[in-house]
Coordinates of C-alpha atoms and ligand atoms in Angstrom, one line a residue:
M1 CA 138.7 22.5 147.8
I2 CA 139.3 26.2 148.1
F3 CA 136.4 26.7 145.8
F4 CA 134.3 24.6 148.0
V5 CA 135.2 26.6 151.1
F6 CA 134.5 29.8 149.2
L7 CA 131.2 28.6 148.1
Q8 CA 130.2 27.7 151.6
I9 CA 131.2 31.1 152.9
K10 CA 129.2 32.7 150.1
I11 CA 126.1 30.6 151.0
I12 CA 126.3 31.5 154.6
K13 CA 126.8 35.1 153.9
L14 CA 123.9 35.2 151.5
K15 CA 121.3 34.0 154.0
K16 CA 119.3 37.0 154.8
K17 CA 118.0 37.3 158.4
V18 CA 114.5 38.6 158.3
C19 CA 112.6 40.4 161.0
L20 CA 108.9 39.8 160.2
L21 CA 106.5 42.3 161.8
G22 CA 102.9 41.2 161.7
S23 CA 103.6 37.5 161.1
T24 CA 100.1 36.2 161.9
G25 CA 98.1 38.4 159.5
S26 CA 97.3 37.5 155.9
M27 CA 100.5 39.1 154.5
G28 CA 102.7 37.7 157.3
V29 CA 101.5 34.2 156.7
Q30 CA 102.2 34.5 153.0
A31 CA 105.6 36.0 153.7
L32 CA 106.5 32.9 155.8
E33 CA 105.4 30.6 152.9
V34 CA 107.8 32.5 150.6
I35 CA 110.6 32.2 153.2
D36 CA 109.8 28.5 153.7
E37 CA 110.1 27.8 150.0
L38 CA 113.6 29.5 149.9
P39 CA 115.3 28.1 153.0
E40 CA 118.8 28.5 151.4
L41 CA 118.3 32.2 151.1
F42 CA 116.4 33.3 154.2
E43 CA 116.3 32.8 157.9
V44 CA 113.7 34.1 160.3
E45 CA 115.4 36.2 163.0
V46 CA 112.3 37.8 164.6
L47 CA 108.6 37.1 164.5
A48 CA 106.2 39.7 165.9
C49 CA 102.4 39.8 166.0
H50 CA 99.6 41.6 167.9
S51 CA 97.8 38.9 169.8
N52 CA 97.3 35.7 167.9
A53 CA 99.5 33.8 170.4
D54 CA 98.7 30.3 169.1
L55 CA 99.7 31.0 165.5
L56 CA 102.8 32.9 166.7
I57 CA 103.8 29.9 168.8
Q58 CA 103.3 27.5 165.9
Q59 CA 105.3 29.7 163.5
A60 CA 108.1 30.1 166.1
K61 CA 108.4 26.3 166.6
K62 CA 108.6 25.9 162.8
F63 CA 111.0 28.7 161.9
K64 CA 113.1 28.9 165.1
P65 CA 113.6 32.6 165.3
N66 CA 116.0 34.2 167.7
A67 CA 113.2 36.1 169.3
V68 CA 109.4 36.7 169.2
V69 CA 107.4 39.7 170.2
I70 CA 103.7 39.6 171.2
I71 CA 102.4 43.2 171.3
N72 CA 99.4 42.3 173.6
D73 CA 101.1 41.7 177.0
D74 CA 98.1 39.7 178.2
R75 CA 99.4 36.8 176.0
Y76 CA 103.0 37.1 177.2
E77 CA 103.0 34.4 179.9
Y78 CA 101.2 31.9 177.7
V79 CA 103.7 32.4 174.8
K80 CA 106.7 32.2 177.2
E81 CA 105.3 29.0 178.7
Q82 CA 104.8 27.4 175.3
L83 CA 108.2 28.3 174.0
W84 CA 110.3 27.8 177.2
N85 CA 111.9 24.7 175.8
D86 CA 112.8 26.1 172.4
D87 CA 115.6 28.6 173.1
I88 CA 113.6 31.5 171.7
K89 CA 113.5 34.9 173.5
V90 CA 110.0 36.1 174.2
F91 CA 109.1 39.8 174.5
A92 CA 105.9 41.7 174.9
G93 CA 104.5 45.2 174.3
E94 CA 104.9 47.9 171.8
S95 CA 108.1 49.3 173.1
S96 CA 109.8 45.8 172.7
L97 CA 108.6 45.8 169.1
C98 CA 110.4 49.1 168.5
D99 CA 113.5 48.0 170.3
I100 CA 113.8 44.6 168.6
V101 CA 114.1 46.0 165.1
E102 CA 117.5 47.4 166.1
M103 CA 119.0 43.9 166.7
S104 CA 122.3 43.9 164.9
S105 CA 121.7 40.4 163.3
I106 CA 118.7 41.6 161.4
D107 CA 119.4 42.2 157.6
I108 CA 115.9 43.3 156.5
V109 CA 112.7 44.3 158.3
L110 CA 109.5 43.1 156.6
S111 CA 106.6 45.1 157.9
C112 CA 103.3 43.4 157.4
I113 CA 101.6 45.1 160.4
V114 CA 98.2 46.4 159.6
G115 CA 97.3 49.9 160.6
I116 CA 99.0 52.8 162.4
A117 CA 100.8 50.5 164.8
G118 CA 103.3 50.0 161.9
L119 CA 104.7 53.5 162.1
R120 CA 107.0 53.4 165.2
P121 CA 108.8 50.2 164.5
V122 CA 109.5 51.1 160.9
Y123 CA 110.7 54.6 161.9
R124 CA 113.1 53.0 164.4
A125 CA 114.3 50.4 161.8
I126 CA 115.1 53.2 159.3
S127 CA 116.8 55.2 162.0
C128 CA 119.3 52.4 162.6
G129 CA 119.8 51.7 158.9
K130 CA 117.8 48.5 158.3
P131 CA 116.5 48.0 154.8
I132 CA 112.7 47.9 154.8
A133 CA 110.4 45.7 152.8
L134 CA 107.1 47.6 153.3
A135 CA 103.6 46.0 153.2
N136 CA 102.2 48.4 155.8
K137 CA 100.4 51.2 154.0
E138 CA 100.0 53.6 156.9
T139 CA 103.8 54.2 157.1
L140 CA 103.8 56.2 153.9
V141 CA 100.2 57.3 153.8
V142 CA 100.3 59.0 157.2
A143 CA 103.9 60.0 157.5
G144 CA 105.4 59.7 154.0
E145 CA 107.4 62.9 154.1
L146 CA 109.0 62.1 157.5
M147 CA 109.7 58.5 156.5
T148 CA 111.2 59.1 153.1
Q149 CA 113.4 61.9 154.4
L150 CA 114.7 59.7 157.2
A151 CA 115.3 56.9 154.7
I152 CA 117.3 59.3 152.4
E153 CA 119.3 60.5 155.4
H154 CA 120.2 56.9 156.5
H155 CA 120.6 55.6 153.0
V156 CA 117.9 53.0 153.7
P157 CA 116.0 51.4 150.8
I158 CA 112.2 51.1 151.2
L159 CA 111.2 48.2 149.0
P160 CA 107.6 48.0 148.1
V161 CA 105.7 44.8 148.8
D162 CA 102.2 45.9 147.7
S163 CA 101.6 44.3 144.2
E164 CA 101.0 47.7 142.5
H165 CA 104.1 49.3 143.9
S166 CA 106.2 46.3 143.3
A167 CA 105.0 46.4 139.6
I168 CA 106.0 50.0 139.3
F169 CA 109.3 49.3 141.0
Q170 CA 110.0 46.3 138.8
S171 CA 109.2 48.5 135.7
L172 CA 111.6 51.1 136.9
V173 CA 114.6 48.9 137.6
G174 CA 117.4 49.9 135.2
E175 CA 115.6 53.2 134.4
W176 CA 116.5 55.2 137.4
N177 CA 118.0 58.1 135.4
N178 CA 115.2 58.2 132.8
P179 CA 112.5 60.8 133.1
L180 CA 109.2 59.4 134.3
E181 CA 106.1 60.9 132.8
K182 CA 103.4 59.0 134.5
I183 CA 102.6 56.2 136.9
I184 CA 99.5 54.2 136.1
I185 CA 98.1 52.2 139.1
T186 CA 95.7 49.5 138.3
A187 CA 92.6 48.7 140.4
S188 CA 90.4 45.7 140.2
G189 CA 87.4 47.9 140.9
G190 CA 86.3 45.6 143.7
P191 CA 83.0 43.7 144.1
F192 CA 80.9 46.8 143.3
R193 CA 82.5 47.9 140.1
G194 CA 79.8 49.4 137.8
K195 CA 77.3 49.9 140.6
N196 CA 75.6 53.2 141.4
R197 CA 75.1 55.1 144.7
E198 CA 71.6 53.7 145.3
F199 CA 72.9 50.2 145.0
L200 CA 75.7 50.9 147.4
Q201 CA 73.4 52.4 150.1
N202 CA 72.2 48.9 151.0
V203 CA 75.1 46.6 150.4
T204 CA 76.0 44.3 153.3
K205 CA 79.5 43.5 154.7
E206 CA 79.2 40.0 153.3
Q207 CA 78.8 41.4 149.8
A208 CA 81.7 43.8 150.4
L209 CA 84.0 41.1 151.7
K210 CA 83.6 39.0 148.5
H211 CA 86.6 40.3 146.5
P212 CA 86.6 39.0 142.9
N213 CA 90.4 38.4 142.5
W214 CA 92.4 38.8 145.7
S215 CA 92.1 37.0 149.0
M216 CA 93.2 39.5 151.7
G217 CA 92.4 40.6 155.3
N218 CA 89.0 42.2 156.0
K219 CA 90.1 45.8 156.4
I220 CA 91.9 45.9 153.0
T221 CA 89.0 44.0 151.3
I222 CA 86.5 46.7 152.4
D223 CA 89.1 49.4 151.3
S224 CA 89.1 47.7 147.9
A225 CA 85.3 47.9 147.7
T226 CA 85.3 51.6 148.5
L227 CA 88.4 52.3 146.3
M228 CA 90.1 53.8 149.4
N229 CA 92.7 51.1 149.0
K230 CA 93.6 52.7 145.6
G231 CA 93.6 56.1 147.2
L232 CA 96.1 54.9 149.9
E233 CA 98.2 53.4 147.1
V234 CA 98.3 56.7 145.1
I235 CA 99.6 58.4 148.2
E236 CA 102.2 55.7 148.8
A237 CA 103.3 55.8 145.2
K238 CA 103.8 59.6 145.4
W239 CA 106.3 59.1 148.3
L240 CA 108.0 55.9 147.1
F241 CA 108.7 57.1 143.6
D242 CA 109.0 60.8 144.3
A243 CA 106.2 61.6 141.9
D244 CA 103.7 64.5 141.6
L245 CA 100.0 63.6 142.2
D246 CA 99.3 64.8 138.6
Q247 CA 101.6 62.1 137.4
I248 CA 99.7 59.3 139.1
E249 CA 96.7 57.9 137.4
V250 CA 94.4 55.1 138.4
V251 CA 92.9 52.8 135.8
V252 CA 90.4 50.0 136.6
H253 CA 91.5 46.6 135.3
P254 CA 89.1 44.0 136.5
Q255 CA 91.3 40.9 135.7
S256 CA 94.1 42.0 138.0
I257 CA 96.8 40.7 135.7
V258 CA 98.6 43.9 134.8
H259 CA 99.7 45.0 138.3
S260 CA 100.6 48.6 137.3
L261 CA 102.5 50.5 134.7
V262 CA 105.0 53.4 134.1
Q263 CA 105.2 55.7 131.2
F264 CA 108.5 57.4 130.3
A265 CA 109.2 60.7 128.7
D266 CA 109.5 59.1 125.3
G267 CA 105.9 57.8 125.6
S268 CA 107.0 54.2 126.1
V269 CA 104.9 52.2 128.7
K270 CA 106.3 49.4 130.8
A271 CA 104.3 47.1 133.0
Q272 CA 104.7 44.1 135.2
L273 CA 102.2 41.2 134.8
G274 CA 101.4 38.1 136.7
L275 CA 98.7 36.1 138.4
P276 CA 97.1 37.9 141.4
S277 CA 99.2 36.6 144.3
M278 CA 101.0 38.6 146.9
K279 CA 103.7 36.0 147.2
L280 CA 105.6 37.2 144.1
P281 CA 105.9 40.8 145.2
I282 CA 106.9 39.6 148.7
Q283 CA 109.6 37.4 147.2
Y284 CA 110.9 40.2 144.9
A285 CA 111.2 42.6 147.9
L286 CA 113.2 40.1 149.8
T287 CA 115.5 38.9 146.9
Y288 CA 115.9 42.3 145.1
P289 CA 117.9 42.9 142.9
Q290 CA 118.0 39.1 142.3
R291 CA 115.2 37.1 140.9
E292 CA 114.9 33.6 142.3
A293 CA 113.3 30.6 140.7
N294 CA 110.1 29.4 142.4
K295 CA 107.2 27.0 141.9
M296 CA 104.4 29.6 142.0
P297 CA 101.7 29.1 139.3
R298 CA 102.5 30.8 136.0
L299 CA 100.4 33.2 134.0
N300 CA 98.8 31.5 131.0
F301 CA 97.6 34.1 128.5
A302 CA 95.1 31.7 127.0
D303 CA 93.2 31.8 130.4
Y304 CA 92.9 35.6 130.0
P305 CA 91.8 36.2 126.4
S306 CA 90.8 39.8 127.2
L307 CA 92.5 42.3 129.5
T308 CA 90.3 45.3 129.9
F309 CA 90.8 48.8 131.2
E310 CA 88.4 51.6 132.2
K311 CA 88.3 54.9 134.0
P312 CA 87.4 54.7 137.8
D313 CA 84.1 56.2 138.8
M314 CA 85.2 58.7 141.4
G315 CA 81.8 60.2 141.7
T316 CA 80.3 57.0 143.1
F317 CA 83.5 55.8 144.8
R318 CA 84.3 59.1 146.6
C319 CA 87.1 57.6 148.7
L320 CA 89.5 57.7 145.8
K321 CA 88.8 61.4 145.2
I322 CA 89.1 62.2 148.9
A323 CA 92.5 60.5 149.0
Y324 CA 93.8 62.6 146.0
E325 CA 92.6 65.8 147.7
A326 CA 94.0 64.9 151.1
S327 CA 97.3 64.1 149.6
R328 CA 97.4 67.3 147.6
E329 CA 96.7 69.4 150.7
G330 CA 99.3 67.5 152.7
G331 CA 100.1 68.1 156.4
N332 CA 97.8 66.1 158.7
R333 CA 95.1 65.5 156.0
P334 CA 96.2 62.0 154.9
C335 CA 96.5 61.1 158.6
V336 CA 93.0 62.4 159.4
M337 CA 91.6 60.6 156.4
N338 CA 93.4 57.3 157.2
A339 CA 92.2 57.3 160.9
A340 CA 88.6 58.2 159.9
N341 CA 88.7 55.5 157.3
E342 CA 90.0 52.8 159.7
V343 CA 87.3 53.5 162.3
A344 CA 84.6 53.8 159.7
V345 CA 85.6 50.4 158.1
S346 CA 85.6 48.8 161.6
L347 CA 82.1 50.3 162.3
F348 CA 80.9 48.9 159.0
L349 CA 82.4 45.5 159.7
H350 CA 80.5 45.5 163.0
D351 CA 77.2 46.4 161.3
R352 CA 77.1 49.8 162.9
I353 CA 77.0 51.9 159.7
G354 CA 76.2 51.5 156.1
F355 CA 78.7 51.3 153.2
M356 CA 78.1 54.8 152.0
D357 CA 78.7 56.2 155.6
I358 CA 82.4 55.3 155.2
P359 CA 83.2 58.2 152.8
A360 CA 80.7 60.5 154.7
I361 CA 82.5 59.9 158.0
I362 CA 85.9 60.6 156.4
E363 CA 84.6 63.8 154.8
Q364 CA 83.1 65.0 158.0
Q365 CA 86.4 64.5 159.9
L366 CA 88.3 66.3 157.2
A367 CA 85.9 69.2 157.4
E368 CA 86.0 69.4 161.2
V369 CA 89.6 68.6 162.2
P370 CA 91.8 71.7 161.6
F371 CA 94.7 71.5 159.2
G372 CA 98.0 71.0 160.8
K373 CA 101.6 70.0 160.1
P374 CA 102.7 67.2 162.4
C375 CA 106.5 67.0 162.4
S376 CA 107.1 63.9 164.5
I377 CA 105.7 60.3 164.7
D378 CA 104.3 61.3 168.1
E379 CA 102.4 64.2 166.6
Y380 CA 101.0 62.0 163.8
L381 CA 99.9 59.4 166.4
E382 CA 98.3 62.1 168.4
T383 CA 96.2 63.3 165.5
D384 CA 95.3 59.7 164.7
K385 CA 94.1 59.1 168.2
E386 CA 92.1 62.4 168.3
V387 CA 90.2 61.5 165.1
R388 CA 89.4 58.0 166.4
N389 CA 88.1 59.3 169.6
R390 CA 86.0 61.9 167.9
I391 CA 84.2 59.3 165.8
L392 CA 83.9 56.7 168.5
K393 CA 82.3 59.3 170.8
S394 CA 79.5 59.8 168.4
Y395 CA 78.9 56.0 167.9
N396 CA 79.0 54.9 171.5
Ligands
MN401 MN1 97.6 46.7 146.3

């Protein structure tokens, strides 16, 4: 009987309360699938999204969070009306998003927000000691120094959700005191692997959106096609694993089975492998240091008789090179690069520019915007806004 009571307490205590930021995007939806499959481990405490009110309402009715936040206030009345009978608090606006992460009942903040909007809420969450599971790239790309310092100060773990960083993290578990020689990040190469500049001049967004292995949101799919996604991941890896850029290498691996590797000082290389699915890295970030059984499809080596690796073509896919350089220079460079890339990708998705204009626009902004050293989130956001306005002015 005592054992029974103990067991019950243990189960109750183990249920992690998750605050999911960006619940209606591709990553957020997959995160909810993971949570749905492990109901004895997780409970959704907060759901937040930008403006997809209908999906947010549907998710809220299913997962019964304590509160939801819709960033776009125009949708507030509608969400409130639809959830009035469900005993769920409804908030709107960016400042609510930043306030809500401080809720004492939250055990972990999973940030799946796309873009620069992810910075403030994560900064606040770290400031009040909440562990972070991070899928938002901009947090570390734009403000890596600030964020990692804050995390160290507050003893807050930042657990990677991106498949490559999860693979590196999983390969490092149990090796924290062993000297790391190299991090090797794998890249699928995207839909245009092996193509030359002439070919890339005329590719359409439909071609660019056809990713060979991964199904993801539009912005990241274009980033995969330009290799900027890998550039962003190199910068993230530098901050997450406290590595020098010279220690971080990118290798193209078209099958996307080896999710990344680490090489130790003795020359030994460890890797994490699996089918290309974001659900496993999401689950690992949420259950770490535990591994939990699941029903996800298994890797069958007979289906992949050859796993191949090649050097990335940084001459053709300039974005990767730009990212290395921006990160090496530091300061506001990655922020300028990221903002220019985000606007350029959006212009490309709206048929306003060609594929090869994406690196050109980024290079132009890096050349024109002076070097600076932002030292607060506000200053980073200001730089970001300035770069966006500069580009939009010339395309309006
Ligand atoms: Mn990735």
